[in-house]
Amino acid sequence: MKKVILALVLVLALFSTSVASAAPATPAGEYWEDLKVMYDEWVAMEGESDIKITLTMPEEEPMVFNVNLKSAGNLENMTAWMEIVITTEDPELEIPTIHMITQGSDMYLNTEIVKFIAEKMEMGDAVQIEEEYVMLESGEGVPQVDKQYLLEILEFVEEMELDFEFDMTKEDDTYTLTIDSDQMVDLFGAYMKFTLENSAELMELTGQEMEVELTEEEIEQALAMYEEIFVPMLETAREAIRGSYYKQVTTITDESYVEEGEFYLTSPVGEMILTMESTSNRLDDYTVEIPESVKVYTQEDLNNLIMGSMAFPEEGRNLAAMIDVDENMYMVITETEAMEGEVEITISDEGLSYMSVKDAVEIFGLDMEPSEELMHTRELENHGFDIEWNQQLRMIEVYVEMPEVPVEMPELPNEVLMEIEG
């Protein structure tokens, strides 16, 4: 759940930066101040959004998703209720209505949608739930999500600085924002740089633990690597999505927040168009009813559930570990638990993955002398492991052969042997 909180903060940062650092006298600055006042002064709200998503891939029929979202919540105690209906033009894809309730950093989902997701992940047999709702418990160390926490996030986002201004205008209570593809890339680049410069504050804000706090010199080295490696990638992305845009028209009053938006993303692999109409109205108060029929899952329960569904993909093999090459994380899986850790993965120009001998020895117990020398992850196959690449998850899966258990025939009494022979 800490990762969920981190993701929420980062998403808010990414989509709020466009106006957070604007000068107060500009339309963008006024919009940001209105937004902060709304979150600070409103006690509760209710709203409805209609979203249409169209995905178009080369030589394929467009996929269209229509989403209707109704919601209501209390900003004082950070409880909210949502009903999400998703429909498609594919008669074979019927998605159950999603009923979601959030209470601070805990989340409740109706059992029907949980079972639907489990079946799509081929985990249906492992999910046996009789209760009406499933609660995803946040656990220890997760920040208390309340109005003050939300305002702290907004203050954190407000510290981001941009070297450019967005095209936002204001007429009466209505703000109009337009972002082109170049500005999207610039925004993402500024966001990445900001998270590097403020990693300690970000980790503290989201409840993450930093084993070692970076020094000023180490931060400068990280920023230098960002300029050397990541900036050229941004320029490649700039050309790949050229022509994309985001448009937003927002009207903010003392009693309502109304927004229309359109996001168009084009790339060599396809196009996406997202349109949205949303209305939120201010309420004096709202009480969310918390379900009583609940099956509780902790983060550890979820890890074990997922690992359990993957533990025996083929006869005679057991999933021993998974390595996330994008996040530089690994998970070692035993019969009783799943243990996470960090590992530095280097990807070559040919797309091959490497790790240090030292890390391989520590994680997989190899009989080798630890060193910083890099070894191809496929070399683990020389030490009794099977390696497979999971393209869908973008993870390296490490399997170990299960030992054959000899079958011992029971000793039969002499009387039985005589009957068999006779």
Short mmCIF file of C-alpha atoms in Angstrom, two decimals:
data_model
loop_
_atom_site.label_atom_id
_atom_site.label_comp_id
_atom_site.label_asym_id
_atom_site.label_seq_id
_atom_site.Cartn_x
_atom_site.Cartn_y
_atom_site.Cartn_z
CA MET A 1 0.00 0.00 0.00
CA LYS A 2 2.98 2.30 0.48
CA LYS A 3 3.60 1.98 -3.23
CA VAL A 4 -0.03 2.96 -3.90
CA ILE A 5 0.41 6.11 -1.78
CA LEU A 6 3.68 6.86 -3.58
CA ALA A 7 1.99 6.44 -6.95
CA LEU A 8 -0.84 8.80 -5.95
CA VAL A 9 1.62 11.47 -4.87
CA LEU A 10 3.63 11.15 -8.07
CA VAL A 11 0.55 11.22 -10.30
CA LEU A 12 -0.72 14.31 -8.51
CA ALA A 13 2.70 15.89 -8.88
CA LEU A 14 2.87 15.10 -12.58
CA PHE A 15 -0.56 16.50 -13.42
CA SER A 16 -0.43 19.47 -11.07
CA THR A 17 3.00 20.79 -11.95
CA SER A 18 1.58 22.58 -14.97
CA VAL A 19 0.10 25.25 -12.73
CA ALA A 20 1.63 24.77 -9.26
CA SER A 21 4.76 26.79 -9.94
CA ALA A 22 3.05 29.57 -11.87
CA ALA A 23 3.23 33.15 -10.66
CA PRO A 24 0.19 34.09 -8.50
CA ALA A 25 -0.80 36.94 -10.84
CA THR A 26 -1.16 34.62 -13.85
CA PRO A 27 -4.30 32.59 -14.71
CA ALA A 28 -2.39 29.42 -13.83
CA GLY A 29 -1.46 30.88 -10.44
CA GLU A 30 -5.06 31.87 -9.74
CA TYR A 31 -6.26 28.38 -10.71
CA TRP A 32 -3.80 26.80 -8.30
CA GLU A 33 -4.93 29.06 -5.44
CA ASP A 34 -8.61 28.27 -6.17
CA LEU A 35 -7.77 24.57 -6.10
CA LYS A 36 -6.06 24.83 -2.71
CA VAL A 37 -8.97 26.81 -1.29
CA MET A 38 -11.40 24.13 -2.48
CA TYR A 39 -9.47 21.30 -0.77
CA ASP A 40 -8.98 23.41 2.37
CA GLU A 41 -12.50 24.77 2.84
CA TRP A 42 -14.81 22.12 1.41
CA VAL A 43 -16.01 19.57 3.98
CA ALA A 44 -17.52 17.09 1.54
CA MET A 45 -18.42 16.69 -2.13
CA GLU A 46 -20.29 14.51 -4.59
CA GLY A 47 -19.79 14.19 -8.31
CA GLU A 48 -20.11 12.29 -11.55
CA SER A 49 -17.73 11.80 -14.46
CA ASP A 50 -18.22 10.38 -17.93
CA ILE A 51 -15.05 9.21 -19.65
CA LYS A 52 -14.57 7.75 -23.12
CA ILE A 53 -11.30 6.05 -24.06
CA THR A 54 -10.56 5.05 -27.66
CA LEU A 55 -7.46 2.96 -28.42
CA THR A 56 -6.37 2.49 -32.02
CA MET A 57 -3.57 0.13 -33.03
CA PRO A 58 -2.21 -0.37 -36.57
CA GLU A 59 -4.28 -2.82 -38.61
CA GLU A 60 -6.72 -3.40 -35.75
CA GLU A 61 -10.25 -2.26 -35.00
CA PRO A 62 -10.44 0.56 -32.44
CA MET A 63 -11.18 -0.43 -28.84
CA VAL A 64 -13.67 1.85 -27.07
CA PHE A 65 -14.24 1.98 -23.31
CA ASN A 66 -16.99 4.08 -21.74
CA VAL A 67 -16.61 4.80 -18.05
CA ASN A 68 -19.23 6.32 -15.75
CA LEU A 69 -18.00 7.21 -12.27
CA LYS A 70 -20.23 8.39 -9.45
CA SER A 71 -18.61 9.40 -6.19
CA ALA A 72 -19.12 11.12 -2.86
CA GLY A 73 -16.75 11.71 -0.01
CA ASN A 74 -15.83 13.50 3.17
CA LEU A 75 -12.63 15.57 2.98
CA GLU A 76 -12.37 15.92 6.76
CA ASN A 77 -11.89 12.20 7.49
CA MET A 78 -10.86 11.23 3.93
CA THR A 79 -13.56 8.64 3.34
CA ALA A 80 -15.07 8.23 -0.11
CA TRP A 81 -17.50 6.02 -2.00
CA MET A 82 -17.31 5.30 -5.72
CA GLU A 83 -19.36 3.37 -8.25
CA ILE A 84 -17.61 2.72 -11.57
CA VAL A 85 -19.40 1.27 -14.59
CA ILE A 86 -17.22 0.28 -17.57
CA THR A 87 -18.77 -0.77 -20.87
CA THR A 88 -17.15 -1.76 -24.15
CA GLU A 89 -18.24 -2.67 -27.67
CA ASP A 90 -16.75 -6.13 -27.18
CA PRO A 91 -19.63 -8.53 -26.32
CA GLU A 92 -17.16 -11.00 -24.80
CA LEU A 93 -15.82 -8.48 -22.29
CA GLU A 94 -18.36 -7.80 -19.57
CA ILE A 95 -16.81 -5.98 -16.62
CA PRO A 96 -18.73 -6.08 -13.34
CA THR A 97 -19.69 -2.79 -11.72
CA ILE A 98 -16.95 -1.64 -9.36
CA HIS A 99 -17.94 -0.53 -5.88
CA MET A 100 -15.00 1.06 -4.09
CA ILE A 101 -14.74 2.64 -0.67
CA THR A 102 -11.65 4.34 0.69
CA GLN A 103 -11.02 5.10 4.35
CA GLY A 104 -7.75 6.92 4.77
CA SER A 105 -5.19 4.67 3.09
CA ASP A 106 -7.36 1.51 3.33
CA MET A 107 -9.39 0.43 0.32
CA TYR A 108 -12.53 -1.72 0.00
CA LEU A 109 -13.57 -3.43 -3.26
CA ASN A 110 -16.69 -5.48 -3.93
CA THR A 111 -15.94 -9.20 -4.12
CA GLU A 112 -17.41 -9.52 -7.62
CA ILE A 113 -14.78 -7.28 -9.22
CA VAL A 114 -11.99 -8.91 -7.18
CA LYS A 115 -13.00 -12.36 -8.46
CA PHE A 116 -13.26 -10.99 -12.01
CA ILE A 117 -9.70 -9.63 -11.84
CA ALA A 118 -8.46 -12.87 -10.26
CA GLU A 119 -9.96 -14.94 -13.08
CA LYS A 120 -8.35 -12.70 -15.71
CA MET A 121 -5.02 -13.26 -13.94
CA GLU A 122 -5.71 -17.02 -13.85
CA MET A 123 -5.92 -16.88 -10.06
CA GLY A 124 -9.62 -17.72 -9.74
CA ASP A 125 -9.10 -20.97 -7.85
CA ALA A 126 -6.88 -19.24 -5.28
CA VAL A 127 -9.46 -16.56 -4.43
CA GLN A 128 -12.20 -18.07 -2.28
CA ILE A 129 -14.15 -15.21 -0.69
CA GLU A 130 -17.59 -15.44 0.91
CA GLU A 131 -17.69 -11.88 2.24
CA GLU A 132 -19.28 -9.02 0.24
CA TYR A 133 -16.15 -6.84 0.19
CA VAL A 134 -12.38 -7.23 0.18
CA MET A 135 -10.37 -4.76 2.25
CA LEU A 136 -6.81 -3.97 1.17
CA GLU A 137 -5.27 -2.99 4.49
CA SER A 138 -2.55 -0.35 4.44
CA GLY A 139 -0.53 -1.79 7.33
CA GLU A 140 2.14 -0.17 9.49
CA GLY A 141 4.32 2.69 8.32
CA VAL A 142 1.78 4.08 5.84
CA PRO A 143 1.03 7.80 6.29
CA GLN A 144 -2.33 8.75 7.73
CA VAL A 145 -4.27 10.04 4.73
CA ASP A 146 -6.38 13.02 5.81
CA LYS A 147 -7.01 16.57 4.69
CA GLN A 148 -3.79 17.82 6.27
CA TYR A 149 -1.83 15.14 4.42
CA LEU A 150 -3.44 16.19 1.14
CA LEU A 151 -2.49 19.82 1.75
CA GLU A 152 1.09 18.73 2.53
CA ILE A 153 1.22 17.00 -0.84
CA LEU A 154 -0.02 20.15 -2.55
CA GLU A 155 2.66 22.18 -0.78
CA PHE A 156 5.28 19.65 -1.87
CA VAL A 157 4.12 19.88 -5.49
CA GLU A 158 4.13 23.68 -5.27
CA GLU A 159 7.92 23.63 -4.80
CA MET A 160 8.47 22.34 -8.34
CA GLU A 161 9.91 24.89 -10.71
CA LEU A 162 9.53 24.98 -14.48
CA ASP A 163 11.56 26.83 -17.08
CA PHE A 164 8.50 27.36 -19.23
CA GLU A 165 4.89 28.53 -18.98
CA PHE A 166 1.74 26.77 -20.12
CA ASP A 167 -0.99 28.29 -22.22
CA MET A 168 -3.74 28.96 -19.66
CA THR A 169 -6.34 31.71 -19.92
CA LYS A 170 -9.13 32.82 -17.60
CA GLU A 171 -12.53 34.35 -18.32
CA ASP A 172 -14.81 34.95 -15.32
CA ASP A 173 -14.60 31.68 -13.32
CA THR A 174 -13.50 29.54 -16.26
CA TYR A 175 -9.90 28.44 -16.90
CA THR A 176 -8.74 27.03 -20.25
CA LEU A 177 -5.49 25.08 -20.44
CA THR A 178 -3.73 23.70 -23.53
CA ILE A 179 -0.57 21.55 -23.42
CA ASP A 180 1.19 20.41 -26.59
CA SER A 181 3.46 17.39 -27.01
CA ASP A 182 6.70 19.34 -26.44
CA GLN A 183 5.35 20.68 -23.14
CA MET A 184 4.29 17.15 -22.10
CA VAL A 185 7.86 15.97 -22.50
CA ASP A 186 9.26 19.05 -20.74
CA LEU A 187 6.81 18.54 -17.87
CA PHE A 188 7.76 14.89 -17.46
CA GLY A 189 11.45 15.79 -17.54
CA ALA A 190 11.01 18.48 -14.88
CA TYR A 191 9.03 16.04 -12.76
CA MET A 192 11.77 13.39 -12.96
CA LYS A 193 14.44 15.92 -12.06
CA PHE A 194 12.40 17.20 -9.12
CA THR A 195 11.95 13.69 -7.67
CA LEU A 196 15.73 13.16 -7.86
CA GLU A 197 16.48 16.46 -6.13
CA ASN A 198 13.88 15.87 -3.41
CA SER A 199 14.00 12.09 -3.00
CA ALA A 200 14.40 12.21 0.81
CA GLU A 201 11.36 14.47 1.30
CA LEU A 202 9.32 12.39 -1.16
CA MET A 203 10.17 9.15 0.63
CA GLU A 204 9.27 10.66 4.01
CA LEU A 205 6.00 12.03 2.66
CA THR A 206 4.95 8.62 1.30
CA GLY A 207 6.12 6.52 4.24
CA GLN A 208 9.02 4.91 2.37
CA GLU A 209 12.20 4.12 4.25
CA MET A 210 15.55 5.26 2.90
CA GLU A 211 18.30 2.89 4.00
CA VAL A 212 20.96 5.46 3.13
CA GLU A 213 20.27 9.19 2.72
CA LEU A 214 21.98 10.59 -0.36
CA THR A 215 24.62 13.25 0.10
CA GLU A 216 24.66 16.45 -1.94
CA GLU A 217 27.51 15.00 -4.00
CA GLU A 218 25.55 11.80 -4.72
CA ILE A 219 22.50 13.82 -5.75
CA GLU A 220 24.69 15.82 -8.14
CA GLN A 221 26.02 12.56 -9.60
CA ALA A 222 22.47 11.30 -10.06
CA LEU A 223 21.48 14.53 -11.81
CA ALA A 224 24.54 14.23 -14.08
CA MET A 225 23.47 10.71 -15.02
CA TYR A 226 19.97 12.05 -15.65
CA GLU A 227 21.37 14.61 -18.10
CA GLU A 228 23.59 12.03 -19.79
CA ILE A 229 21.17 9.11 -20.05
CA PHE A 230 17.59 10.26 -19.53
CA VAL A 231 17.56 13.58 -21.40
CA PRO A 232 18.45 11.93 -24.76
CA MET A 233 15.62 9.47 -24.16
CA LEU A 234 13.25 12.41 -23.65
CA GLU A 235 14.28 13.82 -27.02
CA THR A 236 13.47 10.46 -28.63
CA ALA A 237 10.08 10.48 -26.91
CA ARG A 238 9.51 14.07 -28.06
CA GLU A 239 9.62 12.99 -31.69
CA ALA A 240 7.66 9.79 -31.05
CA ILE A 241 4.61 11.58 -29.57
CA ARG A 242 4.75 14.76 -31.65
CA GLY A 243 1.23 15.98 -32.32
CA SER A 244 -0.17 14.82 -28.98
CA TYR A 245 -2.03 17.33 -26.81
CA TYR A 246 -4.09 17.88 -23.66
CA LYS A 247 -6.94 20.39 -23.37
CA GLN A 248 -8.87 21.27 -20.23
CA VAL A 249 -11.69 23.71 -19.52
CA THR A 250 -12.48 24.16 -15.81
CA THR A 251 -15.05 26.30 -14.02
CA ILE A 252 -14.56 26.75 -10.27
CA THR A 253 -17.13 28.42 -8.04
CA ASP A 254 -17.75 28.39 -4.29
CA GLU A 255 -20.16 25.46 -4.73
CA SER A 256 -18.95 23.43 -7.73
CA TYR A 257 -16.06 22.26 -9.85
CA VAL A 258 -16.89 21.49 -13.49
CA GLU A 259 -14.33 20.22 -15.97
CA GLU A 260 -14.12 19.06 -19.57
CA GLY A 261 -10.90 17.51 -20.82
CA GLU A 262 -9.43 15.85 -23.89
CA PHE A 263 -6.15 13.96 -24.02
CA TYR A 264 -4.79 12.80 -27.38
CA LEU A 265 -1.66 10.65 -27.50
CA THR A 266 -0.12 9.49 -30.75
CA SER A 267 2.90 7.25 -31.14
CA PRO A 268 4.37 4.74 -33.61
CA VAL A 269 2.54 1.90 -31.84
CA GLY A 270 -0.92 3.48 -31.85
CA GLU A 271 -3.18 6.29 -30.70
CA MET A 272 -5.33 7.02 -27.67
CA ILE A 273 -8.08 9.60 -27.27
CA LEU A 274 -9.55 10.24 -23.81
CA THR A 275 -12.42 12.64 -23.32
CA MET A 276 -13.95 13.51 -19.96
CA GLU A 277 -16.84 15.50 -18.56
CA SER A 278 -16.86 15.86 -14.79
CA THR A 279 -18.92 17.73 -12.20
CA SER A 280 -18.31 17.95 -8.45
CA ASN A 281 -20.66 19.73 -6.05
CA ARG A 282 -19.93 20.98 -2.56
CA LEU A 283 -21.74 19.32 0.37
CA ASP A 284 -22.10 20.44 3.97
CA ASP A 285 -21.40 16.91 5.16
CA TYR A 286 -21.31 13.29 3.97
CA THR A 287 -21.04 9.99 5.82
CA VAL A 288 -19.63 6.94 4.07
CA GLU A 289 -20.99 3.60 5.24
CA ILE A 290 -18.14 1.17 5.86
CA PRO A 291 -19.00 -2.46 4.92
CA GLU A 292 -19.33 -5.04 7.69
CA SER A 293 -18.98 -8.22 5.60
CA VAL A 294 -15.27 -7.89 4.79
CA LYS A 295 -12.35 -10.18 3.93
CA VAL A 296 -9.10 -8.43 4.93
CA TYR A 297 -5.95 -8.73 2.83
CA THR A 298 -2.62 -7.28 3.92
CA GLN A 299 0.24 -6.53 1.52
CA GLU A 300 1.88 -9.77 2.63
CA ASP A 301 -1.34 -11.70 1.94
CA LEU A 302 -1.46 -10.27 -1.58
CA ASN A 303 2.19 -11.14 -2.24
CA ASN A 304 1.67 -14.71 -1.07
CA LEU A 305 -1.53 -15.02 -3.08
CA ILE A 306 0.15 -13.88 -6.28
CA MET A 307 3.23 -15.99 -5.68
CA GLY A 308 1.13 -18.99 -4.80
CA SER A 309 -0.70 -18.79 -8.11
CA MET A 310 2.65 -18.75 -9.94
CA ALA A 311 4.53 -21.25 -7.81
CA PHE A 312 4.05 -24.29 -10.03
CA PRO A 313 3.69 -23.11 -13.66
CA GLU A 314 5.09 -26.38 -14.98
CA GLU A 315 5.43 -29.85 -13.53
CA GLY A 316 8.77 -30.33 -11.82
CA ARG A 317 9.63 -26.61 -11.51
CA ASN A 318 9.15 -24.03 -8.80
CA LEU A 319 9.30 -20.24 -9.13
CA ALA A 320 12.25 -19.19 -6.99
CA ALA A 321 12.52 -15.46 -7.72
CA MET A 322 11.37 -12.57 -9.89
CA ILE A 323 13.51 -9.61 -10.97
CA ASP A 324 11.90 -6.33 -12.04
CA VAL A 325 14.35 -4.84 -14.56
CA ASP A 326 12.58 -1.45 -14.62
CA GLU A 327 12.35 -0.94 -10.85
CA ASN A 328 15.66 -2.67 -9.96
CA MET A 329 13.84 -4.85 -7.44
CA TYR A 330 13.82 -8.57 -6.80
CA MET A 331 11.54 -10.95 -4.91
CA VAL A 332 12.76 -14.29 -3.58
CA ILE A 333 9.94 -16.78 -3.07
CA THR A 334 10.02 -19.55 -0.48
CA GLU A 335 7.36 -21.99 0.67
CA THR A 336 6.24 -19.63 3.42
CA GLU A 337 6.99 -16.07 2.33
CA ALA A 338 8.10 -13.66 -0.37
CA MET A 339 11.07 -11.40 0.43
CA GLU A 340 11.79 -8.18 -1.50
CA GLY A 341 15.05 -6.33 -2.03
CA GLU A 342 16.92 -3.99 -4.34
CA VAL A 343 19.30 -5.13 -7.09
CA GLU A 344 20.98 -3.05 -9.79
CA ILE A 345 20.17 -4.39 -13.25
CA THR A 346 22.12 -3.11 -16.26
CA ILE A 347 20.50 -3.37 -19.70
CA SER A 348 22.84 -3.49 -22.70
CA ASP A 349 22.17 -1.89 -26.09
CA GLU A 350 21.16 -5.36 -27.31
CA GLY A 351 18.54 -5.62 -24.56
CA LEU A 352 20.48 -8.14 -22.44
CA SER A 353 20.29 -7.89 -18.64
CA TYR A 354 23.27 -8.02 -16.30
CA MET A 355 23.77 -8.02 -12.53
CA SER A 356 26.89 -8.00 -10.38
CA VAL A 357 28.40 -11.30 -9.26
CA LYS A 358 28.18 -9.95 -5.72
CA ASP A 359 24.39 -9.53 -5.96
CA ALA A 360 23.97 -12.94 -7.61
CA VAL A 361 25.92 -14.61 -4.79
CA GLU A 362 23.91 -12.78 -2.13
CA ILE A 363 20.47 -13.40 -3.66
CA PHE A 364 20.87 -16.91 -5.11
CA GLY A 365 23.61 -18.33 -2.90
CA LEU A 366 26.01 -19.05 -5.77
CA ASP A 367 29.30 -20.76 -4.98
CA MET A 368 31.42 -17.95 -6.43
CA GLU A 369 33.73 -15.25 -5.21
CA PRO A 370 31.67 -12.02 -4.80
CA SER A 371 32.80 -9.16 -7.03
CA GLU A 372 31.46 -6.08 -8.82
CA GLU A 373 32.01 -7.77 -12.18
CA LEU A 374 28.83 -8.02 -14.23
CA MET A 375 27.34 -11.37 -15.23
CA HIS A 376 24.56 -12.04 -17.71
CA THR A 377 21.47 -13.20 -15.84
CA ARG A 378 21.30 -16.21 -18.17
CA GLU A 379 24.48 -17.44 -16.49
CA LEU A 380 22.29 -18.46 -13.55
CA GLU A 381 21.36 -21.45 -15.70
CA ASN A 382 24.91 -22.73 -15.12
CA HIS A 383 24.09 -22.93 -11.42
CA GLY A 384 20.92 -25.02 -11.56
CA PHE A 385 18.33 -22.34 -12.34
CA ASP A 386 16.01 -21.90 -15.33
CA ILE A 387 15.59 -18.33 -16.65
CA GLU A 388 12.55 -17.02 -18.52
CA TRP A 389 11.59 -13.51 -19.63
CA ASN A 390 8.03 -12.42 -18.87
CA GLN A 391 7.33 -9.73 -21.47
CA GLN A 392 3.90 -8.86 -20.05
CA LEU A 393 5.28 -8.12 -16.57
CA ARG A 394 8.73 -7.06 -17.83
CA MET A 395 10.31 -9.34 -15.26
CA ILE A 396 12.94 -12.04 -15.25
CA GLU A 397 11.50 -15.25 -13.78
CA VAL A 398 13.94 -17.59 -12.07
CA TYR A 399 12.88 -21.22 -11.66
CA VAL A 400 14.47 -24.10 -9.80
CA GLU A 401 14.00 -27.77 -10.65
CA MET A 402 12.00 -29.73 -8.08
CA PRO A 403 13.83 -32.84 -6.85
CA GLU A 404 12.25 -36.12 -7.81
CA VAL A 405 10.80 -37.84 -4.77
CA PRO A 406 11.34 -41.63 -4.91
CA VAL A 407 8.18 -43.65 -4.55
CA GLU A 408 8.54 -46.25 -1.81
CA MET A 409 6.17 -49.19 -1.93
CA PRO A 410 4.81 -50.13 1.48
CA GLU A 411 5.82 -53.45 2.94
CA LEU A 412 2.95 -55.92 2.68
CA PRO A 413 2.29 -58.60 5.24
CA ASN A 414 3.28 -62.16 4.26
CA GLU A 415 -0.36 -63.19 4.11
CA VAL A 416 -1.07 -60.58 1.44
CA LEU A 417 2.03 -61.59 -0.56
CA MET A 418 0.93 -65.22 -0.53
CA GLU A 419 -2.52 -64.21 -1.82
CA ILE A 420 -0.96 -62.16 -4.65
CA GLU A 421 1.40 -64.94 -5.63
CA GLY A 422 -1.28 -67.53 -5.38
#
